[in-house]
Coordinates of C-alpha atoms and ligand atoms in Angstrom, one line a residue:
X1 CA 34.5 -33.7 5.6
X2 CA 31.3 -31.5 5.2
X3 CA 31.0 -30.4 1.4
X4 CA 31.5 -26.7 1.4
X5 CA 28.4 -24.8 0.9
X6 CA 27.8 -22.6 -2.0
X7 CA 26.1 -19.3 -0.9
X8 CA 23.2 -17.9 -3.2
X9 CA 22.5 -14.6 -2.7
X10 CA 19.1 -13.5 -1.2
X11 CA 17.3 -12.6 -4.0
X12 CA 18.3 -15.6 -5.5
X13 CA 16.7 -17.6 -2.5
X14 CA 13.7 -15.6 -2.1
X15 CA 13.3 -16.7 -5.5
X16 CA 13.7 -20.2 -5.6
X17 CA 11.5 -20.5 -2.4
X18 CA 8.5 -18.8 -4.1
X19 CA 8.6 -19.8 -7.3
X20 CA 8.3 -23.5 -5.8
X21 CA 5.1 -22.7 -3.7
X22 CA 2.1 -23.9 -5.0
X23 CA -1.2 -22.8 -3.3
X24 CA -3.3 -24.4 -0.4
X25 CA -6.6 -23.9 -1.9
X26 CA -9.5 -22.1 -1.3
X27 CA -12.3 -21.9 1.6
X28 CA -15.0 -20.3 2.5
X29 CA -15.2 -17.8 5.6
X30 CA -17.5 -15.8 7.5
X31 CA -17.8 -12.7 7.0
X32 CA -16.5 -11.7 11.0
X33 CA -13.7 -14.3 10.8
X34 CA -12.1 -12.8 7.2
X35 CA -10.2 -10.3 8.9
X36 CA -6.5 -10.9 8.1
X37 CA -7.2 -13.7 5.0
X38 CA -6.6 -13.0 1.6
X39 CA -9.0 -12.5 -1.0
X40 CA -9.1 -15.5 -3.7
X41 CA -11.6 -13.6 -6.1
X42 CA -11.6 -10.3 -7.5
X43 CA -14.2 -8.0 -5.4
X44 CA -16.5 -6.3 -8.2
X45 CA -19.5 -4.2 -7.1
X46 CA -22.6 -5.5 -7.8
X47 CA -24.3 -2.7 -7.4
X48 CA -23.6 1.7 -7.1
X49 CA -22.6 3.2 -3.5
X50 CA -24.3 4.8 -2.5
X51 CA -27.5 3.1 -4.9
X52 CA -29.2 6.1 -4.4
X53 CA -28.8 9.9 -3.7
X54 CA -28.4 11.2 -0.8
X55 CA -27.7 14.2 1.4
X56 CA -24.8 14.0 2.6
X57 CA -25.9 17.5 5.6
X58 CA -28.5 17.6 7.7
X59 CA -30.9 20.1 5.9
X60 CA -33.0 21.1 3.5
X61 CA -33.7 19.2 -0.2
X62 CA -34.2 21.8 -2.6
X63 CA -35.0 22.6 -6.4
X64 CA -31.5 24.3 -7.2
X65 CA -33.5 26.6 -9.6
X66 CA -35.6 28.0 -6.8
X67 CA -32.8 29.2 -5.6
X68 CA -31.8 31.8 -8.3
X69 CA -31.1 35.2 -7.4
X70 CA -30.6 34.3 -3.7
X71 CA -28.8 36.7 -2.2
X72 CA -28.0 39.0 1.6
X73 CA -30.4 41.4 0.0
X74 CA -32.7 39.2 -1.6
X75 CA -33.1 36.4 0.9
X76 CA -35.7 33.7 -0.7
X77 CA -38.1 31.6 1.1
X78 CA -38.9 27.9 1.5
X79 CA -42.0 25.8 2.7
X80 CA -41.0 22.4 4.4
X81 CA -43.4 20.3 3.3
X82 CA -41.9 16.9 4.9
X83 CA -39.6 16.0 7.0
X84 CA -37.4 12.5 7.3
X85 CA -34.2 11.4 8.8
X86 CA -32.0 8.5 7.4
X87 CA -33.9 5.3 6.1
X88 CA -36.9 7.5 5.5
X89 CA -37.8 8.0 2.0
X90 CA -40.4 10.8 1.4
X91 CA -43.4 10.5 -1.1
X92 CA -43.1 14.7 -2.0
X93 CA -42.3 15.5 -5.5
X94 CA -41.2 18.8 -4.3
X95 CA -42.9 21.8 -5.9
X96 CA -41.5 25.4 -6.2
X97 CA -40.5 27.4 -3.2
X98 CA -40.8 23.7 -1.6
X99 CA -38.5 21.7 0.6
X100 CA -37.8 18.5 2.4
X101 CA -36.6 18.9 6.0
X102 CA -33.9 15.6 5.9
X103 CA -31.4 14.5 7.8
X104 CA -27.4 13.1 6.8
X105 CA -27.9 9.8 4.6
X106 CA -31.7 10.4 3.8
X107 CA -32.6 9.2 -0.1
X108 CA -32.9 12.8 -1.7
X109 CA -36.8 13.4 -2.8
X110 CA -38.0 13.6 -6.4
X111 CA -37.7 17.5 -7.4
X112 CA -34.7 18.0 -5.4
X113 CA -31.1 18.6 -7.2
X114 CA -29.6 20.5 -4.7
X115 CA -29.5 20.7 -0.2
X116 CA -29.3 23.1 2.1
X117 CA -27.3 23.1 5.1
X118 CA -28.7 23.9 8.6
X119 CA -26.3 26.7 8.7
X120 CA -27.1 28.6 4.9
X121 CA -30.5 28.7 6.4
X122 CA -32.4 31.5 8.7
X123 CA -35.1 28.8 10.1
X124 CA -38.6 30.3 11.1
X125 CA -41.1 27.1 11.9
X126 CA -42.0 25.4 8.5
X127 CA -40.3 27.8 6.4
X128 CA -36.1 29.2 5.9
X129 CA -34.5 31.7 4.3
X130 CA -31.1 31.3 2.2
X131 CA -28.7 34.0 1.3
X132 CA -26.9 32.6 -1.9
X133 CA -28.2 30.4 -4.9
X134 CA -27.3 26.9 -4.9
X135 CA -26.0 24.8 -8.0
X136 CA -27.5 21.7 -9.4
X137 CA -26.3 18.8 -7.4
X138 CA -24.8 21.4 -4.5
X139 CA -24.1 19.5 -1.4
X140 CA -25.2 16.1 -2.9
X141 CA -24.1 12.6 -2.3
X142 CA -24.3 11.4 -5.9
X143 CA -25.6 7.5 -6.3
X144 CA -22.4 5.8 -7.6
X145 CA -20.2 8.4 -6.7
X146 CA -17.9 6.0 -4.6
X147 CA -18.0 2.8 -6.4
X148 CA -19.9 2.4 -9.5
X149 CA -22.0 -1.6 -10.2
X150 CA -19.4 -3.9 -12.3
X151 CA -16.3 -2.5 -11.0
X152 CA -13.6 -4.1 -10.3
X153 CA -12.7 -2.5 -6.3
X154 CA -10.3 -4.8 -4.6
X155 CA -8.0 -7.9 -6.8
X156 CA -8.0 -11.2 -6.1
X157 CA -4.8 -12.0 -3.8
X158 CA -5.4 -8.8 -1.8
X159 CA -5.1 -8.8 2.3
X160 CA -8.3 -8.7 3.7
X161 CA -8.1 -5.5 6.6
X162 CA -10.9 -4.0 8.2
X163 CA -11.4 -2.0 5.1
X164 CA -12.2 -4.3 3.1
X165 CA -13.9 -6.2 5.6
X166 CA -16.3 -2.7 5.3
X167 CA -16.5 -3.4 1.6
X168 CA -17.8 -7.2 1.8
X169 CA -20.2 -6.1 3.8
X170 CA -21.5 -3.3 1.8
X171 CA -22.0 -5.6 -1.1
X172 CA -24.0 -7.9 1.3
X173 CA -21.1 -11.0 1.4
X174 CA -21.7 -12.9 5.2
X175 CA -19.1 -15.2 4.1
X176 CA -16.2 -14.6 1.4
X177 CA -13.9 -17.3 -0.4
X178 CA -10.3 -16.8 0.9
X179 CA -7.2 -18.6 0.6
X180 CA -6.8 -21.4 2.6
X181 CA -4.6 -20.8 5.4
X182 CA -1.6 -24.3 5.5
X183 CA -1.0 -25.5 9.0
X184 CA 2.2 -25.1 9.9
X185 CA 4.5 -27.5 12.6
X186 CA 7.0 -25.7 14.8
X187 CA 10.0 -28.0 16.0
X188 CA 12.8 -26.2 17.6
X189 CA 15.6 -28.9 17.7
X190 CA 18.9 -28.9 20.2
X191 CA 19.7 -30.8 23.5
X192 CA 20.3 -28.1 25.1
X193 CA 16.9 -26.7 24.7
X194 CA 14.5 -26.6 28.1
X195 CA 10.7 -25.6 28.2
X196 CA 9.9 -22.1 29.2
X197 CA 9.2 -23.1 32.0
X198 CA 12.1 -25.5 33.1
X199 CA 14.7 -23.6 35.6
X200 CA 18.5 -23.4 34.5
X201 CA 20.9 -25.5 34.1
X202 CA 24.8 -25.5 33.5
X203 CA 24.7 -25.6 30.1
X204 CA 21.0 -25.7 28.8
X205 CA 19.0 -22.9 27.2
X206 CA 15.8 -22.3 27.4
X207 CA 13.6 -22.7 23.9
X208 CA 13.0 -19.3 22.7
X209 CA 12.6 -19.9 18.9
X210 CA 9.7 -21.9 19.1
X211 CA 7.4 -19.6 21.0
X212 CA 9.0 -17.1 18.9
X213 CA 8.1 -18.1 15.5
X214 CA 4.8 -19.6 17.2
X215 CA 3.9 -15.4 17.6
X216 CA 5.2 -15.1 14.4
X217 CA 3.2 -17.3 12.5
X218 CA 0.3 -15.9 14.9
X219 CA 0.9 -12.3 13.6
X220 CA -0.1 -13.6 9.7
X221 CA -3.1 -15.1 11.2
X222 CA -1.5 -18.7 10.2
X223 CA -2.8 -21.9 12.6
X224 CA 0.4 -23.9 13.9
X225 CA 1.4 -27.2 15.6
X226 CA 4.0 -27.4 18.4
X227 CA 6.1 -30.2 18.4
X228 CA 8.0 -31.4 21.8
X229 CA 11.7 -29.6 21.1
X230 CA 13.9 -33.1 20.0
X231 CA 17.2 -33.8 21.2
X232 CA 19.9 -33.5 18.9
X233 CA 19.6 -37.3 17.4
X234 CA 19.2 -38.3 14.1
X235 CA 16.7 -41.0 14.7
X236 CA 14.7 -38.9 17.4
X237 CA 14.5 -35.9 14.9
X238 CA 13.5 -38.0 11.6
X239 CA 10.7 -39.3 13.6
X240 CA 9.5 -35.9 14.8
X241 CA 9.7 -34.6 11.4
X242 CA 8.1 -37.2 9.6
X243 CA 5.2 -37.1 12.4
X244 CA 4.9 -33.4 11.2
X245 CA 4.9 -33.7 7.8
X246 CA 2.0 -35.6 8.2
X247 CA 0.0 -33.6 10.0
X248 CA 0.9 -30.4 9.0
X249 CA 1.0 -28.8 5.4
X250 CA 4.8 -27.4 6.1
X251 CA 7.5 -27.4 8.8
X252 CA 9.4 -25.1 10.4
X253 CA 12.4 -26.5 12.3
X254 CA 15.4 -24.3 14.0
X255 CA 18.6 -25.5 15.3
X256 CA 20.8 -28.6 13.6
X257 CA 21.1 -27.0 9.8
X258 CA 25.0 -26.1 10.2
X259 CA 27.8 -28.4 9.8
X260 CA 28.1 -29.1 13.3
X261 CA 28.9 -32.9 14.5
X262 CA 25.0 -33.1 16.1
X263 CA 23.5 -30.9 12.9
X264 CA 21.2 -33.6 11.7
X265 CA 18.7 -31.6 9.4
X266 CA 21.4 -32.1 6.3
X267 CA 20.8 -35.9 6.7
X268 CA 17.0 -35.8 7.3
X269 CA 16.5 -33.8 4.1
X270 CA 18.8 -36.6 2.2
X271 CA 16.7 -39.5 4.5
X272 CA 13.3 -37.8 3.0
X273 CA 15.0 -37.8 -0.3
X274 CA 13.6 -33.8 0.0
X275 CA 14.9 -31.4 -2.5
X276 CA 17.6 -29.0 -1.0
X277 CA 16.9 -25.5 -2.8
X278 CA 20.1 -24.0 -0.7
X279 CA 21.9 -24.6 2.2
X280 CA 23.6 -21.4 2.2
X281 CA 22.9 -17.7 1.8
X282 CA 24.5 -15.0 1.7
X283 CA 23.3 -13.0 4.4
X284 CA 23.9 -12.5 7.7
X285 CA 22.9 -13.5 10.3
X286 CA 20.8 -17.1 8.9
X287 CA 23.5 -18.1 6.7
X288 CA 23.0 -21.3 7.2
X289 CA 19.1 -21.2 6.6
X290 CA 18.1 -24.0 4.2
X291 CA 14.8 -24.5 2.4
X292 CA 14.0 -28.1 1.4
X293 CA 10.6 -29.2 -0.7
X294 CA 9.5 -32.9 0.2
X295 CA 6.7 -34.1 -1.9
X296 CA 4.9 -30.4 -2.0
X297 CA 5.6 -30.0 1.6
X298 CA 8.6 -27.3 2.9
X299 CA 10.7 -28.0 5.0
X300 CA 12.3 -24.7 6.1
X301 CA 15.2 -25.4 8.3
X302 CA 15.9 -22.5 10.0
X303 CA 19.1 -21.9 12.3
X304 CA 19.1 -22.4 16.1
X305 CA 20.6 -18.6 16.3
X306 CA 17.7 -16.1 17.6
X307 CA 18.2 -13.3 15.4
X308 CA 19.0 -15.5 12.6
X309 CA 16.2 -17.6 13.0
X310 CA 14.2 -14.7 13.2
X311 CA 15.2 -13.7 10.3
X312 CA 15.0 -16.6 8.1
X313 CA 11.3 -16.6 8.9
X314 CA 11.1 -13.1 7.8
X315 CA 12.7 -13.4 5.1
X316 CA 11.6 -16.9 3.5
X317 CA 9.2 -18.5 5.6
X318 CA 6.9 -15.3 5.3
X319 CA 6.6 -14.9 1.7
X320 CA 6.4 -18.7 0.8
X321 CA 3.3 -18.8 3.9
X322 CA 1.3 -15.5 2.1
X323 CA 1.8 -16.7 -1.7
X324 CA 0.8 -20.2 -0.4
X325 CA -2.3 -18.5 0.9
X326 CA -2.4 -16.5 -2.8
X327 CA -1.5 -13.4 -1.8
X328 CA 0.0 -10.7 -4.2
X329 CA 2.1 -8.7 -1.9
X330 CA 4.2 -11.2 -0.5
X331 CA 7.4 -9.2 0.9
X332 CA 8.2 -7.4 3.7
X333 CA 7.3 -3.2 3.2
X334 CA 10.5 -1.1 2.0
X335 CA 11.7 2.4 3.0
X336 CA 14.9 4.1 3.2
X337 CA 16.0 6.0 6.7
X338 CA 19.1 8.2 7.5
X339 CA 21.3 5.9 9.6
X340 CA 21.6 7.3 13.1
X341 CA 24.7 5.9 14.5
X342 CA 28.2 4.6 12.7
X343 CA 27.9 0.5 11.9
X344 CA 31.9 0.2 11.4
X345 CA 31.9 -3.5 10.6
X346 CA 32.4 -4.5 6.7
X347 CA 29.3 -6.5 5.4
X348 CA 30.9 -9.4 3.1
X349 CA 27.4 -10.5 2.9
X350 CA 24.1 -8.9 2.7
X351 CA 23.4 -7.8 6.1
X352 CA 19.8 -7.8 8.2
X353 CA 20.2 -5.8 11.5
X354 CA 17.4 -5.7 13.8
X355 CA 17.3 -2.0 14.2
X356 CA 14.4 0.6 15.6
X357 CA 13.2 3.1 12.4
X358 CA 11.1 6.3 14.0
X359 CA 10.0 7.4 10.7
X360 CA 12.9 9.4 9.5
X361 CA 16.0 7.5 11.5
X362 CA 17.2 4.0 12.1
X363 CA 19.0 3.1 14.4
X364 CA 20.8 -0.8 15.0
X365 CA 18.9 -2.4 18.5
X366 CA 21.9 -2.9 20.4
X367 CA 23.9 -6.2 20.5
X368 CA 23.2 -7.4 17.0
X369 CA 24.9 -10.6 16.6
X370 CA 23.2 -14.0 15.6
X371 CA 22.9 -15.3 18.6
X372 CA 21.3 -12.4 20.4
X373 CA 17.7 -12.2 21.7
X374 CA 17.6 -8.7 22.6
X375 CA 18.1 -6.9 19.9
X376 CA 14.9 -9.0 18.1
X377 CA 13.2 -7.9 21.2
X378 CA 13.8 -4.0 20.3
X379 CA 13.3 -4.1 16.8
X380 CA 10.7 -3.0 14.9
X381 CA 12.7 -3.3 11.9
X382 CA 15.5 -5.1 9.7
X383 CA 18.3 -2.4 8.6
X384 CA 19.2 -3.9 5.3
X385 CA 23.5 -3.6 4.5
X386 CA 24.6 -4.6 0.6
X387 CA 27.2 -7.4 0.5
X388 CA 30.4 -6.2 -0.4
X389 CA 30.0 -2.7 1.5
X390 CA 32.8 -1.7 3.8
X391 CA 31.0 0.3 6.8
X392 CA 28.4 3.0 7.1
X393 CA 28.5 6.5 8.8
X394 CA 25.6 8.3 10.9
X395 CA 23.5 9.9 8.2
X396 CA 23.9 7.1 5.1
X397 CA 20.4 6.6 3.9
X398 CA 19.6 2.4 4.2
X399 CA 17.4 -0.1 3.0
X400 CA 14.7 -0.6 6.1
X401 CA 12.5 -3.3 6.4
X402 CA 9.8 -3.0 8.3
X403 CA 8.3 -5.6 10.7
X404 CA 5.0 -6.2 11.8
X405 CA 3.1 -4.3 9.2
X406 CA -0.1 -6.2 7.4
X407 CA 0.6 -5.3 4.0
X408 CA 3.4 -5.7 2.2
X409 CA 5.1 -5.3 -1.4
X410 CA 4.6 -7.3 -4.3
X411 CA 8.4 -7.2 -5.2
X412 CA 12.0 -8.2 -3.6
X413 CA 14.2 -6.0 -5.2
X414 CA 17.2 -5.4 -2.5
Ligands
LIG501 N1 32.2 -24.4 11.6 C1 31.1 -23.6 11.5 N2 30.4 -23.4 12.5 C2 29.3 -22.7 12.4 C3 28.9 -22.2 11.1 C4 29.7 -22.5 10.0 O1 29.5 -22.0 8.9 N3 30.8 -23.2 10.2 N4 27.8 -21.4 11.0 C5 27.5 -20.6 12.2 C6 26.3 -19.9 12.0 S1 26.4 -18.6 10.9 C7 25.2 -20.2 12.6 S2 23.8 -19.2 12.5 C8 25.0 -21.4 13.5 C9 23.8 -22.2 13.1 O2 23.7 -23.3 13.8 P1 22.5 -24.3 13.7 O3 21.5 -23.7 12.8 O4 23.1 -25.6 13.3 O5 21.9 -24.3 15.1 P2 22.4 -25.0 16.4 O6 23.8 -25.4 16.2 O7 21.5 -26.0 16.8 O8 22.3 -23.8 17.4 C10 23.0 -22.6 17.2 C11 22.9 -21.8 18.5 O9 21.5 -21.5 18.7 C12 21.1 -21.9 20.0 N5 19.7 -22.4 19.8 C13 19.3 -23.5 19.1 N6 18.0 -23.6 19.2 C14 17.5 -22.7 20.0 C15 16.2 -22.3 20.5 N7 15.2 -23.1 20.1 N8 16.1 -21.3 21.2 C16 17.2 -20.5 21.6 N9 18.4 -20.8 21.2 C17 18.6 -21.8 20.4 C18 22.0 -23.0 20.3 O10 22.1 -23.3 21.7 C19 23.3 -22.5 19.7 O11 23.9 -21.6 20.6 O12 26.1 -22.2 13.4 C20 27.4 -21.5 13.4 N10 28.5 -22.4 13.5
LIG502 O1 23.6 -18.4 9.9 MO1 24.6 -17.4 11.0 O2 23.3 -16.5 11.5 O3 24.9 -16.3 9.7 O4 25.3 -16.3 12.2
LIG503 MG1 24.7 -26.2 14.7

């Protein structure tokens, strides 16, 4: 008789799965391909932006002090004495009543503290009039005044989106040292499973985890190997997943992790001699979601269930993939939302529900139970139910994770 299972609670496996990762390494990317990586050094500034001063108008440079007395009734007068647009730098020192006619993002010219808009000025050929006095460094894009040279702008272990992209290449970086990204194999296990493509038949499924967690590990940017979906046979599936293990970094199989008569992955963690860090959780759905370490490689068995297998990758495989990668923030973003509708059921165990947050509401994504496909395929978020609740009413604040974002948090705290 099958041992029975002792459930840790999610925190508790979040834990052990992370705090056995070890990183992948390091690499070096271009520039154009960095999108989506994380950063593996700290990003300092080597030198001010802007690294010089600028005007930040199109308009006039000016001596500030010129300026004094400006007023409706006391217009004062300018000479333009050069004129430049952007990448231009102009050899005037300005002199009094003088000005430099320059453009947004033009180096500001020696003499000049201070820059007139086109609209404070009454233009007549080479000279303008203003109507108010202007203060030192008035409408000035100071050098250094958004990042200074030596600081520290962006930590190591930070996600690499298009605005930091913008800040590599400010500092002049065509290629950037990023976390190497582990290869992971996909092998969705069951003999009931058909291709996509295969038509119907009395009792046969067709595979959705695979391509599922195949778009999954495409949405963190992570490279995969598909493995032929393997009938539910010990000796078939211990092949398969030795074959992956050895040309892969970490696998991700569904199906066969329950105590089912054809449930083989219990056996082919004992036959790799792998280290089982739980079998059970206690969560629903993917209670049955085990994480095993061979060697350094995981094995994250993941149940055949849709929405539980969906979650398991959310929940586990996710954080384990970005800290392997050295990421900081490795868990899913948090928020709380007024529940829109009653969810009547008790929730012995923590509970994920694939649900549909607007901003201010969530809402559960119809049929919800472990083996549905639809409500994965209307969420845009995991409602998040304490074990050991009885039920909730319409307009309970919940725990709402949210799916699909970039960035996440840097702790698991539910
Ligand atoms: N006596 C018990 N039975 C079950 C328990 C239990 O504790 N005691 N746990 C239940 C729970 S909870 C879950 S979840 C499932 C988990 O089962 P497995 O992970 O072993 O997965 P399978 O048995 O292989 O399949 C379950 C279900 O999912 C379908 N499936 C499998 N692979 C795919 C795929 N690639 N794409 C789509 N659907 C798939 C499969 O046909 C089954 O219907 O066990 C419960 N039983
Ligand atoms: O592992 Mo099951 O998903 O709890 O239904
Ligand atoms: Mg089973």
């Amino acid at each position: 008789m099958e041992k029975t299972r002792t459930p840790v609670t999610v925190a508790e496996a979040v834990q052990r799965v992370t705090g056995r990762v070890c990183r992948t390494g390091t690499e070096t990317v271009p520039l154009h391909a960095s999108y989506g990586r994380i950063l593996a050094g700290p990003l300092t500034a080597t030198h001010d932006v802007p690294h010089f001063t600028r005007s930040p108008y199109d308009g006039y440079a000016i001596a500030s002090r010129d300026s004094a007395g400006a007023s409706g009734s006391n217009r004062v007068s300018f000479t333009v004495v050069d004129h430049i647009g952007a990448g231009e730098v102009s050899q005037a020192v300005i002199g009094p009543g003088e000005a430099v006619r320059l453009m947004t993002g033009a180096a500001l010219p020696a003499g000049a503290d201070a820059v007139v808009m086109f609209e404070q000025a009454v233009s007549a050929g080479q000279t303008f009039t203003i109507r108010k006095a202007f203060a030192p460094q008035e409408n000035l894009s100071l050098q250094g005044e958004d990042m200074q040279a030596g600081e520290t702008v962006i930590p190591a272990g930070s996600f690499i989106h298009p605005g930091v992209v913008a800040l590599l290449a400010t500092f002049g970086y065509g290629e950037v040292k990023a976390g190497k990204r582990p290869v992971v194999g996909i092998l969705s296990t069951g003999t009931e499973l058909l291709a996509v493509t295969e038509p119907l038949a009395p009792g046969k499924i067709r595979n959705s985890n695979g391509p599922m967690i195949a778009a999954q590990l495409a949405r963190m940017g992570i490279p995969y190997r598909i493995y032929d979906t393997a009938a539910d046979r010990l000796e078939v599936c211990l092949q398969t997943v030795r074959q992956a293990l050895a040309e892969t970094d970490c696998l991700i199989t569904t199906g066969g992790v329950s105590v089912g008569d054809f449930d083989y992955l219990p056996d082919i963690y004992k036959r790799l001699g792998a280290d089982v860090l739980f079998n059970k959780v206690a969560m629903r759905p993917g209670s049955v979601t085990t994480v095993a370490v061979a060697g350094d490689q995981f094995l994250f068995g993941l149940s055949g269930n849709p929405s539980a297998c969906f979650t398991g990758f959310e929940l586990f495989v996710r954080p384990a993939l970005l800290k392997m990668m050295g990421a900081d923030h490795l868990y899913l973003p948090r928020t709380t939302a007024v529940l829109a509708e009653d969810f009547a059921k008790a929730n012995p165990f923590t509970r994920f529900i694939r649900a549909v947050y607007d901003g201010t509401t969530v809402r559960p994504a119809g049929f919800n139970k472990s083996n549905a496909v639809s409500s994965i395929a209307r969420g845009n978020s995991l409602i998040v139910l304490p074990g050991g609740t009885r039920g909730f009413a319409a307009g309970d604040q919940v725990d709402v994770l949210l799916l699909g974002v970039e960035e996440g948090m840097n702790d698991w705290v539910l």
